[in-house]
Structure formats: structure tokens, C-alpha cells
PDB file of C-alpha atoms in Angstrom:
ATOM      1  CA  MET E 442       0.000   0.000   0.000  1.00 75.00           C
ATOM      2  CA  TYR E 443       2.329   2.739   1.284  1.00 89.00           C
ATOM      3  CA  ASN E 444       5.978   2.457   2.266  1.00 92.00           C
ATOM      4  CA  SER E 445       6.021   5.258   4.820  1.00 95.00           C
ATOM      5  CA  VAL E 446       3.836   7.606   6.836  1.00 96.00           C
ATOM      6  CA  ASP E 447       5.024  10.505   4.687  1.00 96.00           C
ATOM      7  CA  GLU E 448       3.924   8.704   1.522  1.00 96.00           C
ATOM      8  CA  LEU E 449       0.487   8.068   3.020  1.00 96.00           C
ATOM      9  CA  GLN E 450       0.182  11.668   4.211  1.00 95.00           C
ATOM     10  CA  ALA E 451       1.023  12.889   0.706  1.00 94.00           C
ATOM     11  CA  ALA E 452      -1.605  10.547  -0.786  1.00 94.00           C
ATOM     12  CA  LEU E 453      -4.244  11.929   1.584  1.00 94.00           C
ATOM     13  CA  GLY E 454      -3.184  15.448   0.608  1.00 93.00           C
ATOM     14  CA  GLU E 455      -3.699  14.604  -3.048  1.00 93.00           C
ATOM     15  CA  GLN E 456      -7.315  13.814  -2.118  1.00 92.00           C
ATOM     16  CA  ASP E 457      -7.569  17.239  -0.398  1.00 91.00           C
ATOM     17  CA  TYR E 458      -7.588  15.720   3.085  1.00 94.00           C
ATOM     18  CA  ILE E 459      -5.271  17.565   5.471  1.00 93.00           C
ATOM     19  CA  ALA E 460      -4.165  15.062   8.120  1.00 93.00           C
ATOM     20  CA  GLU E 461      -1.857  15.852  11.014  1.00 92.00           C
ATOM     21  CA  ARG E 462       1.079  13.542  11.697  1.00 94.00           C
ATOM     22  CA  GLY E 463      -0.610  11.613  14.524  1.00 96.00           C
ATOM     23  CA  LEU E 464      -3.643  10.738  12.423  1.00 96.00           C
ATOM     24  CA  SER E 465      -1.459   9.751   9.471  1.00 96.00           C
ATOM     25  CA  VAL E 466       0.519   7.390  11.724  1.00 97.00           C
ATOM     26  CA  ALA E 467      -2.703   5.814  13.026  1.00 97.00           C
ATOM     27  CA  ILE E 468      -4.014   5.244   9.483  1.00 97.00           C
ATOM     28  CA  TYR E 469      -0.647   3.886   8.318  1.00 97.00           C
ATOM     29  CA  LEU E 470      -0.486   1.393  11.197  1.00 97.00           C
ATOM     30  CA  ALA E 471      -4.076   0.296  10.572  1.00 95.00           C
ATOM     31  CA  LEU E 472      -3.192  -0.455   6.945  1.00 95.00           C
ATOM     32  CA  LYS E 473       0.039  -2.243   7.865  1.00 94.00           C
ATOM     33  CA  THR E 474      -1.339  -4.350  10.729  1.00 93.00           C
ATOM     34  CA  GLY E 475      -4.792  -4.998   9.310  1.00 90.00           C
ATOM     35  CA  LYS E 476      -6.441  -3.776  12.501  1.00 92.00           C
ATOM     36  CA  PRO E 477      -9.611  -1.649  12.455  1.00 95.00           C
ATOM     37  CA  LEU E 478      -9.175   2.088  12.996  1.00 97.00           C
ATOM     38  CA  PHE E 479     -11.489   3.514  15.664  1.00 97.00           C
ATOM     39  CA  LEU E 480     -11.998   7.277  15.320  1.00 97.00           C
ATOM     40  CA  GLU E 481     -13.737   9.401  17.932  1.00 97.00           C
ATOM     41  CA  GLY E 482     -14.494  13.103  17.900  1.00 94.00           C
ATOM     42  CA  ASP E 483     -17.302  15.611  17.677  1.00 93.00           C
ATOM     43  CA  ALA E 484     -19.607  15.510  14.678  1.00 90.00           C
ATOM     44  CA  GLY E 485     -18.208  17.265  11.618  1.00 90.00           C
ATOM     45  CA  VAL E 486     -14.469  16.959  12.293  1.00 93.00           C
ATOM     46  CA  GLY E 487     -13.777  14.691   9.293  1.00 92.00           C
ATOM     47  CA  LYS E 488     -14.029  11.134  10.635  1.00 96.00           C
ATOM     48  CA  THR E 489     -16.286   9.771   7.896  1.00 96.00           C
ATOM     49  CA  GLU E 490     -14.302  11.594   5.219  1.00 95.00           C
ATOM     50  CA  ILE E 491     -11.214   9.510   6.067  1.00 96.00           C
ATOM     51  CA  ALA E 492     -12.921   6.313   4.903  1.00 96.00           C
ATOM     52  CA  LYS E 493     -14.063   7.994   1.681  1.00 96.00           C
ATOM     53  CA  VAL E 494     -10.591   9.356   0.962  1.00 96.00           C
ATOM     54  CA  LEU E 495      -8.945   6.008   1.724  1.00 95.00           C
ATOM     55  CA  SER E 496     -11.214   4.125  -0.666  1.00 95.00           C
ATOM     56  CA  THR E 497     -10.284   6.584  -3.429  1.00 95.00           C
ATOM     57  CA  ALA E 498      -6.568   6.543  -2.610  1.00 93.00           C
ATOM     58  CA  LEU E 499      -6.489   2.725  -2.448  1.00 92.00           C
ATOM     59  CA  GLU E 500      -8.656   2.457  -5.583  1.00 92.00           C
ATOM     60  CA  THR E 501     -11.133   0.130  -3.919  1.00 93.00           C
ATOM     61  CA  ASP E 502     -14.822   0.122  -3.019  1.00 93.00           C
ATOM     62  CA  LEU E 503     -16.284   1.875  -0.011  1.00 96.00           C
ATOM     63  CA  ILE E 504     -18.944  -0.110   1.848  1.00 95.00           C
ATOM     64  CA  ARG E 505     -20.745   2.050   4.390  1.00 96.00           C
ATOM     65  CA  MET E 506     -22.898   0.882   7.259  1.00 95.00           C
ATOM     66  CA  GLN E 507     -24.726   3.757   8.951  1.00 94.00           C
ATOM     67  CA  CYS E 508     -25.519   2.824  12.551  1.00 95.00           C
ATOM     68  CA  TYR E 509     -28.737   3.749  14.340  1.00 92.00           C
ATOM     69  CA  GLU E 510     -30.769   2.648  17.336  1.00 91.00           C
ATOM     70  CA  GLY E 511     -32.387  -0.735  16.730  1.00 89.00           C
ATOM     71  CA  LEU E 512     -29.836  -1.850  14.120  1.00 89.00           C
ATOM     72  CA  ASP E 513     -29.797  -5.645  14.021  1.00 84.00           C
ATOM     73  CA  VAL E 514     -28.105  -8.536  12.233  1.00 81.00           C
ATOM     74  CA  ASN E 515     -30.766  -8.661   9.513  1.00 81.00           C
ATOM     75  CA  THR E 516     -29.990  -5.096   8.487  1.00 86.00           C
ATOM     76  CA  ALA E 517     -26.232  -5.137   9.020  1.00 90.00           C
ATOM     77  CA  VAL E 518     -25.161  -8.641   7.991  1.00 89.00           C
ATOM     78  CA  TYR E 519     -27.723 -10.715   6.097  1.00 89.00           C
ATOM     79  CA  GLU E 520     -31.285 -11.927   5.902  1.00 89.00           C
ATOM     80  CA  TRP E 521     -33.111 -14.505   3.855  1.00 87.00           C
ATOM     81  CA  ASN E 522     -35.370 -13.557   0.972  1.00 87.00           C
ATOM     82  CA  TYR E 523     -38.457 -15.124   2.521  1.00 85.00           C
ATOM     83  CA  ALA E 524     -40.818 -14.120  -0.286  1.00 88.00           C
ATOM     84  CA  GLY E 525     -38.516 -15.697  -2.847  1.00 87.00           C
ATOM     85  CA  GLN E 526     -38.087 -18.823  -0.711  1.00 81.00           C
ATOM     86  CA  ILE E 527     -41.848 -19.323  -0.353  1.00 85.00           C
ATOM     87  CA  LEU E 528     -42.418 -18.947  -4.089  1.00 85.00           C
ATOM     88  CA  HIS E 529     -39.582 -21.360  -4.884  1.00 79.00           C
ATOM     89  CA  MET E 530     -40.832 -23.831  -2.258  1.00 80.00           C
ATOM     90  CA  ARG E 531     -44.231 -24.006  -3.961  1.00 81.00           C
ATOM     91  CA  LEU E 532     -42.560 -24.674  -7.292  1.00 79.00           C
ATOM     92  CA  MET E 533     -40.477 -27.465  -5.765  1.00 77.00           C
ATOM     93  CA  GLU E 534     -43.552 -28.985  -4.097  1.00 73.00           C
ATOM     94  CA  ASN E 535     -45.192 -29.175  -7.514  1.00 74.00           C
ATOM     95  CA  GLU E 536     -42.097 -30.959  -8.807  1.00 71.00           C
ATOM     96  CA  GLY E 537     -42.303 -33.441  -5.946  1.00 70.00           C
ATOM     97  CA  LEU E 538     -38.860 -32.750  -4.455  1.00 69.00           C
ATOM     98  CA  GLY E 539     -38.069 -34.241  -1.029  1.00 68.00           C
ATOM     99  CA  ARG E 540     -37.572 -32.270   2.202  1.00 69.00           C
ATOM    100  CA  GLU E 541     -33.778 -32.509   2.204  1.00 69.00           C
ATOM    101  CA  ALA E 542     -33.474 -31.328  -1.384  1.00 69.00           C
ATOM    102  CA  MET E 543     -35.881 -28.464  -0.702  1.00 71.00           C
ATOM    103  CA  GLU E 544     -33.891 -27.246   2.339  1.00 71.00           C
ATOM    104  CA  SER E 545     -30.667 -27.368   0.345  1.00 73.00           C
ATOM    105  CA  GLU E 546     -32.252 -25.237  -2.379  1.00 76.00           C
ATOM    106  CA  LEU E 547     -34.010 -22.771  -0.091  1.00 81.00           C
ATOM    107  CA  PHE E 548     -31.045 -22.028   2.164  1.00 81.00           C
ATOM    108  CA  SER E 549     -28.476 -21.345  -0.526  1.00 79.00           C
ATOM    109  CA  GLU E 550     -26.726 -18.134  -1.518  1.00 81.00           C
ATOM    110  CA  ARG E 551     -29.380 -17.678  -4.185  1.00 84.00           C
ATOM    111  CA  PHE E 552     -31.804 -16.444  -1.512  1.00 85.00           C
ATOM    112  CA  LEU E 553     -29.277 -14.737   0.746  1.00 87.00           C
ATOM    113  CA  LEU E 554     -29.623 -10.947   0.924  1.00 89.00           C
ATOM    114  CA  LYS E 555     -26.151  -9.639   1.728  1.00 89.00           C
ATOM    115  CA  ARG E 556     -25.898  -6.542   3.882  1.00 91.00           C
ATOM    116  CA  PRO E 557     -22.809  -4.290   4.368  1.00 92.00           C
ATOM    117  CA  LEU E 558     -20.809  -6.451   6.795  1.00 91.00           C
ATOM    118  CA  LEU E 559     -21.213  -9.618   4.750  1.00 90.00           C
ATOM    119  CA  GLN E 560     -20.540  -7.696   1.534  1.00 90.00           C
ATOM    120  CA  ALA E 561     -17.213  -6.500   2.956  1.00 90.00           C
ATOM    121  CA  ILE E 562     -16.182 -10.039   3.916  1.00 89.00           C
ATOM    122  CA  GLU E 563     -17.196 -11.477   0.546  1.00 85.00           C
ATOM    123  CA  GLN E 564     -15.483  -8.787  -1.512  1.00 82.00           C
ATOM    124  CA  SER E 565     -12.224  -9.457   0.303  1.00 71.00           C
ATOM    125  CA  ARG E 566     -12.572 -13.113  -0.786  1.00 63.00           C
ATOM    126  CA  ASP E 567     -13.339 -12.345  -4.413  1.00 61.00           C
ATOM    127  CA  GLY E 568     -10.992  -9.473  -5.166  1.00 64.00           C
ATOM    128  CA  LYS E 569      -9.480  -6.341  -3.716  1.00 80.00           C
ATOM    129  CA  ALA E 570     -10.379  -5.782  -0.067  1.00 88.00           C
ATOM    130  CA  PRO E 571     -12.816  -2.868   0.275  1.00 93.00           C
ATOM    131  CA  VAL E 572     -12.890  -0.087   2.854  1.00 96.00           C
ATOM    132  CA  LEU E 573     -15.630  -0.861   5.381  1.00 96.00           C
ATOM    133  CA  LEU E 574     -17.003   2.202   7.169  1.00 97.00           C
ATOM    134  CA  ILE E 575     -19.000   1.482  10.339  1.00 97.00           C
ATOM    135  CA  ASP E 576     -20.292   4.988  10.881  1.00 97.00           C
ATOM    136  CA  GLU E 577     -21.485   6.468  14.204  1.00 96.00           C
ATOM    137  CA  LEU E 578     -21.310   3.229  16.186  1.00 96.00           C
ATOM    138  CA  ASP E 579     -22.395   5.087  19.327  1.00 95.00           C
ATOM    139  CA  ARG E 580     -25.892   5.436  17.836  1.00 94.00           C
ATOM    140  CA  SER E 581     -26.405   1.653  17.792  1.00 93.00           C
ATOM    141  CA  ASP E 582     -27.378  -0.572  20.714  1.00 89.00           C
ATOM    142  CA  GLU E 583     -24.863  -2.403  22.902  1.00 86.00           C
ATOM    143  CA  GLU E 584     -26.197  -5.739  21.586  1.00 86.00           C
ATOM    144  CA  PHE E 585     -25.090  -4.859  18.066  1.00 89.00           C
ATOM    145  CA  GLU E 586     -21.756  -3.599  19.367  1.00 88.00           C
ATOM    146  CA  ALA E 587     -21.230  -7.021  20.977  1.00 85.00           C
ATOM    147  CA  PHE E 588     -21.973  -8.731  17.656  1.00 84.00           C
ATOM    148  CA  LEU E 589     -19.142  -6.798  16.005  1.00 88.00           C
ATOM    149  CA  LEU E 590     -16.567  -8.445  18.274  1.00 85.00           C
ATOM    150  CA  GLU E 591     -16.391 -11.612  16.140  1.00 77.00           C
ATOM    151  CA  LEU E 592     -16.120  -9.600  12.953  1.00 82.00           C
ATOM    152  CA  LEU E 593     -13.357  -7.291  14.207  1.00 84.00           C
ATOM    153  CA  SER E 594     -11.412 -10.148  15.832  1.00 82.00           C
ATOM    154  CA  ASP E 595     -11.419 -12.771  13.091  1.00 83.00           C
ATOM    155  CA  PHE E 596     -13.075 -11.044  10.127  1.00 86.00           C
ATOM    156  CA  GLN E 597     -15.553 -13.857   9.779  1.00 85.00           C
ATOM    157  CA  ILE E 598     -19.318 -14.198   9.956  1.00 85.00           C
ATOM    158  CA  SER E 599     -21.239 -17.293  11.026  1.00 83.00           C
ATOM    159  CA  ILE E 600     -24.429 -18.163   9.135  1.00 85.00           C
ATOM    160  CA  PRO E 601     -26.106 -21.234  10.692  1.00 83.00           C
ATOM    161  CA  GLU E 602     -27.468 -22.530   7.371  1.00 83.00           C
ATOM    162  CA  LEU E 603     -24.235 -22.013   5.405  1.00 84.00           C
ATOM    163  CA  GLY E 604     -21.416 -22.135   7.968  1.00 84.00           C
ATOM    164  CA  THR E 605     -18.646 -19.632   8.579  1.00 85.00           C
ATOM    165  CA  ILE E 606     -17.625 -17.157   5.892  1.00 85.00           C
ATOM    166  CA  ALA E 607     -14.133 -15.738   6.477  1.00 85.00           C
ATOM    167  CA  ALA E 608     -12.195 -13.025   4.680  1.00 84.00           C
ATOM    168  CA  LYS E 609      -9.010 -14.023   2.863  1.00 83.00           C
ATOM    169  CA  ALA E 610      -7.566 -10.565   3.437  1.00 83.00           C
ATOM    170  CA  PRO E 611      -9.273  -8.304   5.996  1.00 85.00           C
ATOM    171  CA  PRO E 612     -11.098  -5.249   4.673  1.00 92.00           C
ATOM    172  CA  VAL E 613      -9.811  -1.849   5.726  1.00 94.00           C
ATOM    173  CA  VAL E 614     -12.179  -1.072   8.604  1.00 96.00           C
ATOM    174  CA  VAL E 615     -12.890   2.454   9.850  1.00 97.00           C
ATOM    175  CA  VAL E 616     -15.200   2.719  12.877  1.00 97.00           C
ATOM    176  CA  THR E 617     -16.412   6.174  13.912  1.00 97.00           C
ATOM    177  CA  SER E 618     -18.136   7.481  17.029  1.00 96.00           C
ATOM    178  CA  ASN E 619     -19.368  10.931  18.077  1.00 94.00           C
ATOM    179  CA  ARG E 620     -19.082   9.769  21.703  1.00 91.00           C
ATOM    180  CA  THR E 621     -22.743  10.250  22.573  1.00 91.00           C
ATOM    181  CA  ARG E 622     -22.145   7.140  24.697  1.00 91.00           C
ATOM    182  CA  GLU E 623     -19.059   5.165  25.664  1.00 92.00           C
ATOM    183  CA  ILE E 624     -18.067   2.231  23.459  1.00 93.00           C
ATOM    184  CA  HIS E 625     -17.168  -0.948  25.351  1.00 90.00           C
ATOM    185  CA  ASP E 626     -13.488  -1.624  26.041  1.00 92.00           C
ATOM    186  CA  ALA E 627     -13.706  -5.074  24.432  1.00 92.00           C
ATOM    187  CA  LEU E 628     -14.366  -3.485  21.059  1.00 92.00           C
ATOM    188  CA  LYS E 629     -11.792  -0.729  21.495  1.00 92.00           C
ATOM    189  CA  ARG E 630      -9.101  -3.318  22.289  1.00 92.00           C
ATOM    190  CA  ARG E 631      -9.561  -4.783  18.835  1.00 91.00           C
ATOM    191  CA  CYS E 632      -8.862  -1.424  17.165  1.00 94.00           C
ATOM    192  CA  LEU E 633      -6.246   1.268  16.838  1.00 96.00           C
ATOM    193  CA  TYR E 634      -7.640   4.426  18.443  1.00 97.00           C
ATOM    194  CA  TYR E 635      -7.384   8.085  17.492  1.00 97.00           C
ATOM    195  CA  TRP E 636      -9.255  11.159  18.706  1.00 97.00           C
ATOM    196  CA  ILE E 637      -9.883  13.794  16.013  1.00 96.00           C
ATOM    197  CA  ASP E 638     -10.232  17.277  17.464  1.00 94.00           C
ATOM    198  CA  TYR E 639     -11.395  20.493  15.840  1.00 95.00           C
ATOM    199  CA  PRO E 640      -8.592  21.859  13.624  1.00 95.00           C
ATOM    200  CA  HIS E 641      -6.463  24.823  14.604  1.00 95.00           C
ATOM    201  CA  PHE E 642      -6.669  28.024  12.550  1.00 96.00           C
ATOM    202  CA  HIS E 643      -3.995  27.297   9.939  1.00 95.00           C
ATOM    203  CA  LYS E 644      -5.150  23.722   9.314  1.00 95.00           C
ATOM    204  CA  GLU E 645      -8.765  24.808   8.878  1.00 97.00           C
ATOM    205  CA  LEU E 646      -7.680  27.626   6.572  1.00 97.00           C
ATOM    206  CA  GLN E 647      -5.812  25.071   4.450  1.00 95.00           C
ATOM    207  CA  ILE E 648      -8.951  22.928   4.284  1.00 95.00           C
ATOM    208  CA  VAL E 649     -11.093  25.893   3.213  1.00 97.00           C
ATOM    209  CA  GLU E 650      -8.617  26.897   0.518  1.00 95.00           C
ATOM    210  CA  ARG E 651      -8.330  23.312  -0.765  1.00 94.00           C
ATOM    211  CA  LYS E 652     -12.056  22.585  -0.793  1.00 94.00           C
ATOM    212  CA  ALA E 653     -13.135  26.024  -2.048  1.00 95.00           C
ATOM    213  CA  PRO E 654     -10.376  27.279  -4.368  1.00 94.00           C
ATOM    214  CA  ASP E 655     -12.614  30.117  -5.645  1.00 94.00           C
ATOM    215  CA  VAL E 656     -12.961  31.783  -2.237  1.00 96.00           C
ATOM    216  CA  PRO E 657     -11.190  35.174  -1.956  1.00 96.00           C
ATOM    217  CA  ALA E 658      -8.101  34.852   0.232  1.00 96.00           C
ATOM    218  CA  MET E 659      -9.158  37.473   2.781  1.00 96.00           C
ATOM    219  CA  LEU E 660     -12.670  36.039   3.056  1.00 97.00           C
ATOM    220  CA  ALA E 661     -11.225  32.565   3.683  1.00 97.00           C
ATOM    221  CA  ARG E 662      -9.170  33.933   6.583  1.00 97.00           C
ATOM    222  CA  GLN E 663     -12.157  35.807   8.009  1.00 98.00           C
ATOM    223  CA  ILE E 664     -14.405  32.759   7.777  1.00 98.00           C
ATOM    224  CA  THR E 665     -11.845  30.581   9.515  1.00 98.00           C
ATOM    225  CA  ALA E 666     -11.209  33.117  12.287  1.00 98.00           C
ATOM    226  CA  PHE E 667     -14.956  33.646  12.818  1.00 98.00           C
ATOM    227  CA  ILE E 668     -15.628  29.897  13.111  1.00 98.00           C
ATOM    228  CA  GLN E 669     -12.657  29.427  15.445  1.00 97.00           C
ATOM    229  CA  ASP E 670     -14.033  32.222  17.654  1.00 97.00           C
ATOM    230  CA  MET E 671     -17.524  30.686  17.577  1.00 97.00           C
ATOM    231  CA  ARG E 672     -16.200  27.322  18.810  1.00 96.00           C
ATOM    232  CA  SER E 673     -14.962  29.016  21.992  1.00 95.00           C
ATOM    233  CA  MET E 674     -18.571  29.855  22.914  1.00 95.00           C
ATOM    234  CA  GLU E 675     -20.799  27.661  25.102  1.00 93.00           C
ATOM    235  CA  LEU E 676     -22.919  26.344  22.239  1.00 94.00           C
ATOM    236  CA  PHE E 677     -25.131  23.280  22.263  1.00 93.00           C
ATOM    237  CA  LYS E 678     -23.504  22.181  18.985  1.00 93.00           C
ATOM    238  CA  ARG E 679     -20.273  23.765  17.884  1.00 94.00           C
ATOM    239  CA  PRO E 680     -19.820  24.004  14.102  1.00 96.00           C
ATOM    240  CA  GLY E 681     -17.596  21.385  12.514  1.00 94.00           C
ATOM    241  CA  ILE E 682     -15.476  21.524   9.396  1.00 95.00           C
ATOM    242  CA  ALA E 683     -18.520  20.520   7.357  1.00 93.00           C
ATOM    243  CA  GLU E 684     -20.333  23.662   8.514  1.00 96.00           C
ATOM    244  CA  THR E 685     -17.268  25.788   7.748  1.00 97.00           C
ATOM    245  CA  LEU E 686     -17.236  24.501   4.167  1.00 96.00           C
ATOM    246  CA  ASP E 687     -21.008  24.882   3.783  1.00 96.00           C
ATOM    247  CA  TRP E 688     -20.778  28.478   5.008  1.00 98.00           C
ATOM    248  CA  THR E 689     -17.898  29.189   2.654  1.00 98.00           C
ATOM    249  CA  ALA E 690     -19.950  27.870  -0.274  1.00 97.00           C
ATOM    250  CA  ALA E 691     -22.929  30.000   0.827  1.00 97.00           C
ATOM    251  CA  LEU E 692     -20.871  33.190   1.028  1.00 97.00           C
ATOM    252  CA  ILE E 693     -19.344  32.517  -2.392  1.00 97.00           C
ATOM    253  CA  ALA E 694     -22.841  31.991  -3.795  1.00 97.00           C
ATOM    254  CA  LEU E 695     -23.829  35.387  -2.339  1.00 97.00           C
ATOM    255  CA  ASP E 696     -20.806  37.039  -4.029  1.00 96.00           C
ATOM    256  CA  GLN E 697     -19.295  38.164  -0.727  1.00 96.00           C
ATOM    257  CA  ASN E 698     -15.687  39.328  -0.424  1.00 95.00           C
ATOM    258  CA  GLU E 699     -15.717  39.936   3.326  1.00 96.00           C
ATOM    259  CA  LEU E 700     -17.912  39.326   6.359  1.00 97.00           C
ATOM    260  CA  SER E 701     -20.651  41.797   7.216  1.00 96.00           C
ATOM    261  CA  LEU E 702     -23.255  41.886   9.972  1.00 97.00           C
ATOM    262  CA  GLU E 703     -26.166  41.512   7.570  1.00 96.00           C
ATOM    263  CA  THR E 704     -24.627  38.572   5.704  1.00 96.00           C
ATOM    264  CA  VAL E 705     -23.684  36.700   8.887  1.00 97.00           C
ATOM    265  CA  GLN E 706     -27.180  37.175  10.315  1.00 96.00           C
ATOM    266  CA  ASP E 707     -28.751  35.954   7.061  1.00 96.00           C
ATOM    267  CA  THR E 708     -26.594  32.819   6.942  1.00 97.00           C
ATOM    268  CA  LEU E 709     -26.420  31.744  10.597  1.00 96.00           C
ATOM    269  CA  GLY E 710     -28.638  28.769   9.776  1.00 95.00           C
ATOM    270  CA  VAL E 711     -25.832  27.355   7.639  1.00 96.00           C
ATOM    271  CA  ILE E 712     -23.484  27.229  10.649  1.00 96.00           C
ATOM    272  CA  LEU E 713     -25.768  26.651  13.646  1.00 96.00           C
ATOM    273  CA  LYS E 714     -28.482  24.007  13.812  1.00 93.00           C
ATOM    274  CA  TYR E 715     -30.188  24.841  17.110  1.00 95.00           C
ATOM    275  CA  GLN E 716     -32.335  27.904  17.783  1.00 94.00           C
ATOM    276  CA  ASP E 717     -30.884  28.334  21.293  1.00 94.00           C
ATOM    277  CA  ASP E 718     -27.429  28.713  19.730  1.00 95.00           C
ATOM    278  CA  VAL E 719     -28.720  31.180  17.132  1.00 95.00           C
ATOM    279  CA  GLU E 720     -30.304  33.317  19.845  1.00 93.00           C
ATOM    280  CA  MET E 721     -26.961  33.577  21.662  1.00 93.00           C
ATOM    281  CA  LEU E 722     -25.577  35.608  18.761  1.00 95.00           C
ATOM    282  CA  ASP E 723     -27.232  38.998  19.016  1.00 95.00           C
ATOM    283  CA  PRO E 724     -26.151  41.776  16.578  1.00 96.00           C
ATOM    284  CA  THR E 725     -23.600  43.239  19.010  1.00 97.00           C
ATOM    285  CA  THR E 726     -21.988  39.849  19.630  1.00 96.00           C
ATOM    286  CA  ILE E 727     -21.842  39.112  15.908  1.00 97.00           C
ATOM    287  CA  GLN E 728     -20.278  42.482  15.087  1.00 97.00           C
ATOM    288  CA  ASN E 729     -17.623  42.009  17.777  1.00 97.00           C
ATOM    289  CA  MET E 730     -16.834  38.569  16.369  1.00 97.00           C
ATOM    290  CA  ILE E 731     -16.572  40.005  12.842  1.00 97.00           C
ATOM    291  CA  ASP E 732     -14.194  42.707  14.061  1.00 97.00           C
ATOM    292  CA  ARG E 733     -11.994  40.117  15.793  1.00 97.00           C
ATOM    293  CA  ALA E 734     -12.080  37.894  12.708  1.00 97.00           C
ATOM    294  CA  LYS E 735     -10.908  40.759  10.477  1.00 96.00           C
ATOM    295  CA  VAL E 736      -8.021  41.553  12.837  1.00 96.00           C
ATOM    296  CA  GLU E 737      -7.020  37.880  12.920  1.00 95.00           C
ATOM    297  CA  ALA E 738      -7.302  37.641   9.137  1.00 95.00           C
ATOM    298  CA  GLN E 739      -4.886  40.557   8.734  1.00 93.00           C
ATOM    299  CA  ARG E 740      -2.348  38.828  11.000  1.00 90.00           C
ATOM    300  CA  ALA E 741      -2.577  35.462   9.242  1.00 79.00           C
TER     301      ALA E 741
END
């Protein structure tokens, strides 16, 4: 894959992902050792994007499993096509097939609906190992988290009717969590861990300039400084990098060259997603933040 951390970091940069040294080392070791990479951090700091960038850089498929409360094996791993089985069973009954022959037909891969986890295992058997993204694991139940232990330990899945299906080469696994609840130690022990924090000013400015090359240079600095200032406030949900980029795109669409009170007020809904947070930013507060952002932009 990659012969050094520097080579990997350069490859991520080519995909417009700015990764600090510590994160690059964690990704490199995950690729070299075959262990899953467990990423924690607030929503919008770029955890999911890592899996997307890796799949592009490695020229392989991305298989994404979005976690949610109530997620079960049928949705995540496999289930049987019961409607198809019933129809086929009636056809076999008309042909007079015996019970044993019918069971062999009904519980074959022909009627197996493969979900993301099984797809990742099977693709690693048939060709190039994919990148498997298990996104926002903290949103799922602890029962599903326990099920993942077999997968992340041995990269195999047991199907009672078919036996055990094991990967020849493990997929590249990226597990993310927004830390709305603690993930069990047993799962963390099977992974390499890295916490992704909000970026500092210069890193976020680099991201803005990479992702929005049309943004005026001074506006990019002002946007970055304003967002950095906003994250220091006691907000219910601080804006992530995703919100920074969305706001940049909005200001470009409005043909803005610098921040103004009216424009910021009109576009607050792009950055903040809770009314309580919006109400914290009265006109005086916003103007003071704009003034500080302009001073910081001049220094940068």
C-alpha cells in the first residue's frame, strides 16, 4: 500500500484531506497491521471523510454501514429472501422434491440478501479488499456492538445454514463514534484508536482553501477566524469543518468578499443548527466577532 507515513500523508493530501502527523501514523499502522481504525471526535471533524478518501486513494470500493438505534443482524449482515423462498418452495412442491433437497435449495446463496458487513467479507474473498465504514457506532445498541466483536477479531461471519464465511484478506475497517455514549473496552481493544479534534486556525484555513479554491483569500481567513471564535462559545452544537465549508460555499454563492453583519445574520442557519445557539448571537456579539475575525485575518 504505502511504504512510509510521509507517503500516506502525501496521498491523503492529493485527495484534499489535510491530516496531522498523529492521524497519518494511526491510518498507516491500521493499513500495515490490518487492525480496524477507531476514530472518535465531535460531529463534523472529518471522521467519515477519512474512509471515503482512503477508498479513493487505495482504488477500492467503499462499503458504508450507517448505525442507528435498533440496528440488528438482519440489516447489518444478512437476511433470507423469505418471499422468494416461499415462491420457490411451492414450485419445488409441484415438482415433488423431497424435504432434504428443498432445504438445500431454499437455504443457498441464491436467496441470501447480503448486507454491508457480509458484503465487505465477501469482496475481500473475491478481489481487492474494500474499505468498510462502520459509521457512528455510538448510535447503535450495545447488543449490536457485541456482535461486532467476532467480525473485528477474526473477520468472519457465522451463518447457521451455510457455515462460517471468512475473509481471505481483511477489509480496511474504519469505525467512527461521536461519543454520545461510551463504546465498550472489548471493542476498542480490537482497534487502533485516534481522537480527532477540531482543527487549529492554519489547518482549517488550508482545508477551506483546498475545498473552495474560488474563495477570496481574505474572506477565507475571516471565515476561519470567525468559526474558530464561535467554537470558543458555550454552544449546544459547535460548528464542525462541514459547517465551515457549507458556510464558505454560501458566502461565495452570495458574491461576498468579506464578512458583514447583515450577511452573517442571514446565513447563521448554515453554521448553527439549534435555535438556542442562534439566539446567543445577538447583533452586538456578531459584530464584535466580525471585528476580531478581520483583525485575525490581517495577521494570518
